[in-house]
């Protein structure tokens, strides 16, 4: 563990916490532009968070401590997740504590807690949201794992830093398995982040909402934490995508100066990715909830085929 | 450089497989046609690349034929057919889609295993892709079996032909020109006949559900 | 042995101490019989004492795990057929599991058993401790004779425990089914030992180890062992007894059966496949993988749609057993191809999961016991909101649920992680076909693990969260002192196993070394606090750091929010999109929560639905989910047996003369055969 490592680790956490709401704002802006609406300011999510933190928190009279603790746990999970994904540097002291499998486990932990918290108050929408969230989770989680495994097979490692280093250093090699994994990953991350074909982040229409139904009973600082955690999750997923499919520009232990370049590179990549996401969302229509398993099963099987293709071509 | 071209061919092969899989999981006829067109484009790109890598100019010609036929002409014909018949939307499958996809995975594994020993014998730049081509053929074949409407079946048939074409290109650098032209003509005539055929089914039964054909059987 | 009683205790071997603990358990059982109906004595003295001996057993086994094998011979049983016992690292590992888990369960049982449970408490204590003693002796038995005697004792004592409430018809049926399948299994195991001794007539394990069987006989022994131990473990299609018998038993017994007894079957599998048989064949591994995965998927899908909390857990046990068999299959596959380090990794995952599952499943089962006693309900649809009336049980169960869902940083995740790691290393297998199966298998395991999460959220959410679905639930009382101690001990197990895998793998290492000649301790120890199976650039996992990371973010977020903003909180009626007439019946029921799974995995189930029509004055919705195996396999089998029995019944005429005629005919036939 070097001082530089500690520094880049801290830098990465701070960058994630600060950039995540910005990314959400950026995507919202693009969505508005693409849909011919006048866009909210880029800093709107920060204003939202500030407003929510200032408000008092109103919770149901019979809510248990689990309900109050869950936002902090979810936030903690997402913060840790964005700390272990190599976005700026691969020299991260925290990274050996959790590899790709543990990262998926971390997302699952957050999902279980938010679902349990949604069930805690015992409203009809809460349990509905919990059930749908777990429905998406049980298909999306293995699909994400398979996507990460496709990369693991190439780099012969599940450690995220090793994956990024290997992928960034390949000499003009093209891995067909990553093409399949990329499509699968895009599908999964849309579902996991409550994006359009699966869920609509802007809706409060009772019967179609998933993410909003989960956090329906939250207000004030708890809601702020959950919203922040949601944008952190989107940020983390974007970073996984960038790390797997566009791993250039990430600094490594031997090259400390690259850290200076890594930040603009990351922001540029995120900006393009965010615009693409908004485009994708605008182009597609939300599907029925019972089409979602089909959609996710397709993603899951595409990722599996990606691994098979890798084995076929490697043989 | 050849290595890069080889990898690119592999990449196109993977995309081809992905498109076959997407076709299996797609219910909408319109999207099926889009996917079929995309498959044609991929095929053209792959053929051009193989032609470039192996310096076989006749592959450029067959790429051109593919482009004209499978990317432009046939999709246009299909659009016309579905517009005239007004069957753009959901089609029910005989087996539910996740189940079809699971069978699809089994077919892919089967095809890959079948192709592995063969491709070890080959010295072609694209030998690894034989298994993928075979998988595409099997997947399209299965798509023909599991669809109950005539249009998706025709698309399945065409996509099977794509798989065969790709297999020929990747394993033996394409078929002789005469054969290729013959097949192209066959496909074109086939689609015309099938188009006429579909209008007739429609007139006869007021539906494109081919299960109605069972009624033609003599009891 | 007798002569060894004389020297001072200091010279005793560890195996003598193990036998002493077992003897103590038997004595406790006898004491229970003497104090048949004195509940306080039985509950407050005998069960805690049994728990203490469990701890002692775990302690002895802990020291034995790291030392060389020891043998003992007990001159009991038939003349010339003494019981052979052997304490090696594998036995010691399972003794640790048995001892430590039973300690927690016994402590819980001390507060659990009450009057009016059917069987008198003293008798229950006898059966319970006999059950414990027989399980401990199964894993130290060193000849087929001792093994079978102990195996049958285990089956019988657990049968009597299952039928503790023997006046209820379903429980009688469950017990009968259990006994039937247990015996099919036992016959199969007996035949397996018969094949293994290879006509030498010597049934000690030492002799079996020395035999070199031809591939045919080895495969036969393998299949017999698979059926025999599989029947006890509940693999497909021999699983039908498990969801009937485990819920029927009193909860501490369910905990022992699911948590510990199933593991003796895993022990048997490991003993036969890796110790008694020499080099395995590759297709054994493949078969185990397929059977294991089918079992696991079946188990978890059925668990997700259950409405009875104990049945849900029983199906979840089937799932875990399936995962264990799949992992064993992978270990067999690797070891068949001579890839010992990979096999060691897979086997480490197996043993870790054995320990992890023992703890969390026992915890969950005893927790359902506490809920059952507090509310009298096993049906999920009539529970809800218990976290407010039973916080102790609820928070303890939360740990068990998270561990069971395979979430970091608890026990279930470590074994899942190790298992997935061993799959990722598998593309080095020499067979291309197997290599292609591996991604599919890994995908299935990931899917099963994720479905387990779904099931566990349903289990915990419906029992403990939400609003109480019945009025009486408001009166539910939290667990008593002894029950809390037992649950706390099991919670500790789940947490410690999750946080300190490196230290625990040091215990597993001698087992894998003795079974397949390779271990993970060296690479793992090099990682320090990180769990590193091969090399740090390939994979690493540090649960303690992981927990610290989440906890630090939690604390930092909490403190920062409080200092920068405020901590104001107001309680009000739930918002629920402004709907004011919200009541408890509007929450998802267990059926509702399982509905997506029922729909997606429809071909798995045999469903019977009763749907209301718009004209019903009292609309009723009923859905029951059945098991295809029952209708396709067991019922036809039962009918065939019945037909056969009635055919044989024709022979029975009731007249002496006819019976004499049979004897006469037999005599003639035998004489004819002898003459030729």
GROMACS .gro file of C-alpha atoms in nm, chain A residues 46-237:
model
  192
   46UNK     CA    1  -2.752   1.872  -0.579
   47UNK     CA    2  -3.029   2.121  -0.506
   48UNK     CA    3  -3.266   1.831  -0.462
   49UNK     CA    4  -3.035   1.658  -0.217
   50UNK     CA    5  -2.975   1.980  -0.024
   51UNK     CA    6  -3.346   2.042  -0.001
   52UNK     CA    7  -3.420   1.691   0.116
   53UNK     CA    8  -3.144   1.692   0.377
   54UNK     CA    9  -3.288   2.012   0.518
   55UNK     CA   10  -3.637   1.872   0.552
   56UNK     CA   11  -3.742   1.677   0.854
   57UNK     CA   12  -3.790   1.307   0.800
   58UNK     CA   13  -4.144   1.177   0.833
   59UNK     CA   14  -4.171   0.803   0.879
   60UNK     CA   15  -4.460   0.567   0.945
   61UNK     CA   16  -4.554   0.531   1.309
   62UNK     CA   17  -4.481   0.159   1.320
   63UNK     CA   18  -4.162   0.163   1.113
   64UNK     CA   19  -3.889  -0.052   1.268
   65UNK     CA   20  -3.520   0.035   1.310
   66UNK     CA   21  -3.455  -0.167   0.996
   67UNK     CA   22  -3.649   0.094   0.803
   68UNK     CA   23  -3.439   0.377   0.943
   69UNK     CA   24  -3.111   0.194   0.903
   70UNK     CA   25  -3.161   0.072   0.548
   71UNK     CA   26  -3.084   0.405   0.370
   72UNK     CA   27  -2.748   0.424   0.545
   73UNK     CA   28  -2.668   0.061   0.462
   74UNK     CA   29  -2.764   0.105   0.098
   75UNK     CA   30  -2.560   0.422   0.080
   76UNK     CA   31  -2.265   0.247   0.245
   77UNK     CA   32  -2.283  -0.040  -0.004
   78UNK     CA   33  -2.290   0.191  -0.301
   79UNK     CA   34  -2.007   0.405  -0.167
   80UNK     CA   35  -1.794   0.093  -0.118
   81UNK     CA   36  -1.888  -0.030  -0.464
   82UNK     CA   37  -1.771   0.290  -0.627
   83UNK     CA   38  -1.455   0.273  -0.420
   84UNK     CA   39  -1.351  -0.070  -0.547
   85UNK     CA   40  -1.426  -0.019  -0.917
   86UNK     CA   41  -1.111   0.113  -1.080
   87UNK     CA   42  -1.225   0.433  -1.247
   88UNK     CA   43  -0.931   0.665  -1.202
   89UNK     CA   44  -0.652   0.434  -1.102
   90UNK     CA   45  -0.585   0.063  -1.066
   91UNK     CA   46  -0.368   0.120  -0.761
   92UNK     CA   47  -0.645   0.097  -0.502
   93UNK     CA   48  -0.578  -0.032  -0.150
   94UNK     CA   49  -0.944  -0.127  -0.098
   95UNK     CA   50  -0.977  -0.316  -0.422
   96UNK     CA   51  -0.834  -0.654  -0.305
   97UNK     CA   52  -1.109  -0.671  -0.041
   98UNK     CA   53  -1.374  -0.732  -0.302
   99UNK     CA   54  -1.345  -0.876  -0.649
  100UNK     CA   55  -1.605  -0.898  -0.926
  101UNK     CA   56  -1.810  -1.161  -0.743
  102UNK     CA   57  -1.806  -0.966  -0.419
  103UNK     CA   58  -1.908  -0.656  -0.613
  104UNK     CA   59  -2.218  -0.836  -0.737
  105UNK     CA   60  -2.273  -0.952  -0.379
  106UNK     CA   61  -2.249  -0.592  -0.263
  107UNK     CA   62  -2.519  -0.483  -0.506
  108UNK     CA   63  -2.730  -0.778  -0.392
  109UNK     CA   64  -2.685  -0.679  -0.028
  110UNK     CA   65  -2.811  -0.328  -0.103
  111UNK     CA   66  -3.101  -0.470  -0.299
  112UNK     CA   67  -3.205  -0.703  -0.019
  113UNK     CA   68  -3.196  -0.423   0.235
  114UNK     CA   69  -3.397  -0.179   0.029
  115UNK     CA   70  -3.653  -0.449  -0.046
  116UNK     CA   71  -3.681  -0.543   0.320
  117UNK     CA   72  -3.717  -0.179   0.414
  118UNK     CA   73  -3.994  -0.141   0.156
  119UNK     CA   74  -4.177  -0.433   0.312
  120UNK     CA   75  -4.131  -0.297   0.663
  121UNK     CA   76  -4.411  -0.044   0.667
  122UNK     CA   77  -4.649  -0.297   0.520
  123UNK     CA   78  -4.820  -0.094   0.253
  124UNK     CA   79  -4.945  -0.247  -0.068
  125UNK     CA   80  -4.709  -0.045  -0.286
  126UNK     CA   81  -4.411  -0.124  -0.069
  127UNK     CA   82  -4.450  -0.500  -0.100
  128UNK     CA   83  -4.528  -0.464  -0.469
  129UNK     CA   84  -4.207  -0.272  -0.519
  130UNK     CA   85  -4.008  -0.523  -0.315
  131UNK     CA   86  -4.142  -0.815  -0.512
  132UNK     CA   87  -4.066  -0.650  -0.846
  133UNK     CA   88  -3.723  -0.539  -0.735
  134UNK     CA   89  -3.634  -0.894  -0.629
  135UNK     CA   90  -3.781  -1.025  -0.954
  136UNK     CA   91  -3.548  -0.803  -1.153
  137UNK     CA   92  -3.264  -0.878  -0.918
  138UNK     CA   93  -3.272  -1.253  -0.941
  139UNK     CA   94  -3.224  -1.238  -1.318
  140UNK     CA   95  -3.007  -0.930  -1.344
  141UNK     CA   96  -2.760  -1.036  -1.078
  142UNK     CA   97  -2.649  -1.361  -1.246
  143UNK     CA   98  -2.645  -1.179  -1.580
  144UNK     CA   99  -2.411  -0.916  -1.442
  145UNK     CA  100  -2.197  -1.189  -1.293
  146UNK     CA  101  -2.175  -1.362  -1.630
  147UNK     CA  102  -2.075  -1.036  -1.798
  148UNK     CA  103  -1.798  -0.993  -1.545
  149UNK     CA  104  -1.698  -1.356  -1.592
  150UNK     CA  105  -1.661  -1.302  -1.966
  151UNK     CA  106  -1.401  -1.042  -1.883
  152UNK     CA  107  -1.255  -1.270  -1.616
  153UNK     CA  108  -1.201  -1.547  -1.867
  154UNK     CA  109  -0.997  -1.311  -2.084
  155UNK     CA  110  -0.786  -1.178  -1.802
  156UNK     CA  111  -0.791  -1.504  -1.602
  157UNK     CA  112  -0.879  -1.310  -1.291
  158UNK     CA  113  -1.181  -1.186  -1.103
  159UNK     CA  114  -0.992  -0.900  -0.948
  160UNK     CA  115  -1.130  -0.582  -1.100
  161UNK     CA  116  -0.797  -0.404  -1.112
  162UNK     CA  117  -0.633  -0.696  -1.294
  163UNK     CA  118  -0.921  -0.710  -1.540
  164UNK     CA  119  -0.888  -0.343  -1.622
  165UNK     CA  120  -0.509  -0.363  -1.652
  166UNK     CA  121  -0.528  -0.665  -1.883
  167UNK     CA  122  -0.800  -0.519  -2.100
  168UNK     CA  123  -0.627  -0.183  -2.125
  169UNK     CA  124  -0.301  -0.345  -2.230
  170UNK     CA  125  -0.426  -0.581  -2.496
  171UNK     CA  126  -0.241  -0.507  -2.818
  172UNK     CA  127  -0.522  -0.420  -3.058
  173UNK     CA  128  -0.689  -0.748  -2.974
  174UNK     CA  129  -1.061  -0.772  -3.026
  175UNK     CA  130  -1.252  -1.010  -2.805
  176UNK     CA  131  -1.575  -1.116  -2.973
  177UNK     CA  132  -1.703  -1.242  -2.637
  178UNK     CA  133  -1.694  -0.885  -2.511
  179UNK     CA  134  -1.933  -0.779  -2.788
  180UNK     CA  135  -2.195  -1.017  -2.655
  181UNK     CA  136  -2.109  -0.924  -2.298
  182UNK     CA  137  -2.142  -0.558  -2.386
  183UNK     CA  138  -2.495  -0.594  -2.517
  184UNK     CA  139  -2.589  -0.805  -2.215
  185UNK     CA  140  -2.434  -0.550  -1.983
  186UNK     CA  141  -2.624  -0.263  -2.141
  187UNK     CA  142  -2.950  -0.451  -2.099
  188UNK     CA  143  -2.874  -0.540  -1.737
  189UNK     CA  144  -2.766  -0.194  -1.637
  190UNK     CA  145  -3.083  -0.044  -1.782
  191UNK     CA  146  -3.286  -0.283  -1.569
  192UNK     CA  147  -3.075  -0.245  -1.257
  193UNK     CA  148  -3.086   0.131  -1.261
  194UNK     CA  149  -3.460   0.159  -1.311
  195UNK     CA  150  -3.421   0.293  -1.664
  196UNK     CA  151  -3.677   0.307  -1.939
  197UNK     CA  152  -3.750  -0.026  -2.095
  198UNK     CA  153  -3.794  -0.171  -1.746
  199UNK     CA  154  -3.884   0.116  -1.518
  200UNK     CA  155  -3.921   0.487  -1.559
  201UNK     CA  156  -3.723   0.703  -1.316
  202UNK     CA  157  -3.958   0.994  -1.378
  203UNK     CA  158  -4.287   0.819  -1.314
  204UNK     CA  159  -4.501   0.805  -1.008
  205UNK     CA  160  -4.773   0.613  -1.181
  206UNK     CA  161  -4.855   0.358  -0.914
  207UNK     CA  162  -4.894   0.043  -1.114
  208UNK     CA  163  -4.581   0.073  -1.323
  209UNK     CA  164  -4.324   0.194  -1.076
  210UNK     CA  165  -4.055  -0.021  -0.925
  211UNK     CA  166  -3.782   0.194  -0.780
  212UNK     CA  167  -4.023   0.466  -0.675
  213UNK     CA  168  -4.249   0.213  -0.504
  214UNK     CA  169  -3.957   0.095  -0.294
  215UNK     CA  170  -3.877   0.438  -0.158
  216UNK     CA  171  -4.234   0.562  -0.141
  217UNK     CA  172  -4.241   0.582   0.239
  218UNK     CA  173  -3.912   0.766   0.272
  219UNK     CA  174  -3.872   1.138   0.311
  220UNK     CA  175  -3.620   1.396   0.423
  221UNK     CA  176  -3.263   1.282   0.483
  222UNK     CA  177  -3.349   0.913   0.433
  223UNK     CA  178  -3.487   0.983   0.089
  224UNK     CA  179  -3.188   1.203   0.011
  225UNK     CA  180  -2.952   0.921   0.099
  226UNK     CA  181  -3.147   0.675  -0.113
  227UNK     CA  182  -3.154   0.909  -0.410
  228UNK     CA  183  -2.785   0.970  -0.371
  229UNK     CA  184  -2.728   0.596  -0.346
  230UNK     CA  185  -2.933   0.544  -0.663
  231UNK     CA  186  -2.719   0.791  -0.855
  232UNK     CA  187  -2.407   0.629  -0.706
  233UNK     CA  188  -2.534   0.297  -0.837
  234UNK     CA  189  -2.578   0.442  -1.183
  235UNK     CA  190  -2.231   0.589  -1.157
  236UNK     CA  191  -2.088   0.256  -1.042
  237UNK     CA  192  -2.256   0.070  -1.328
   0.00000   0.00000   0.00000
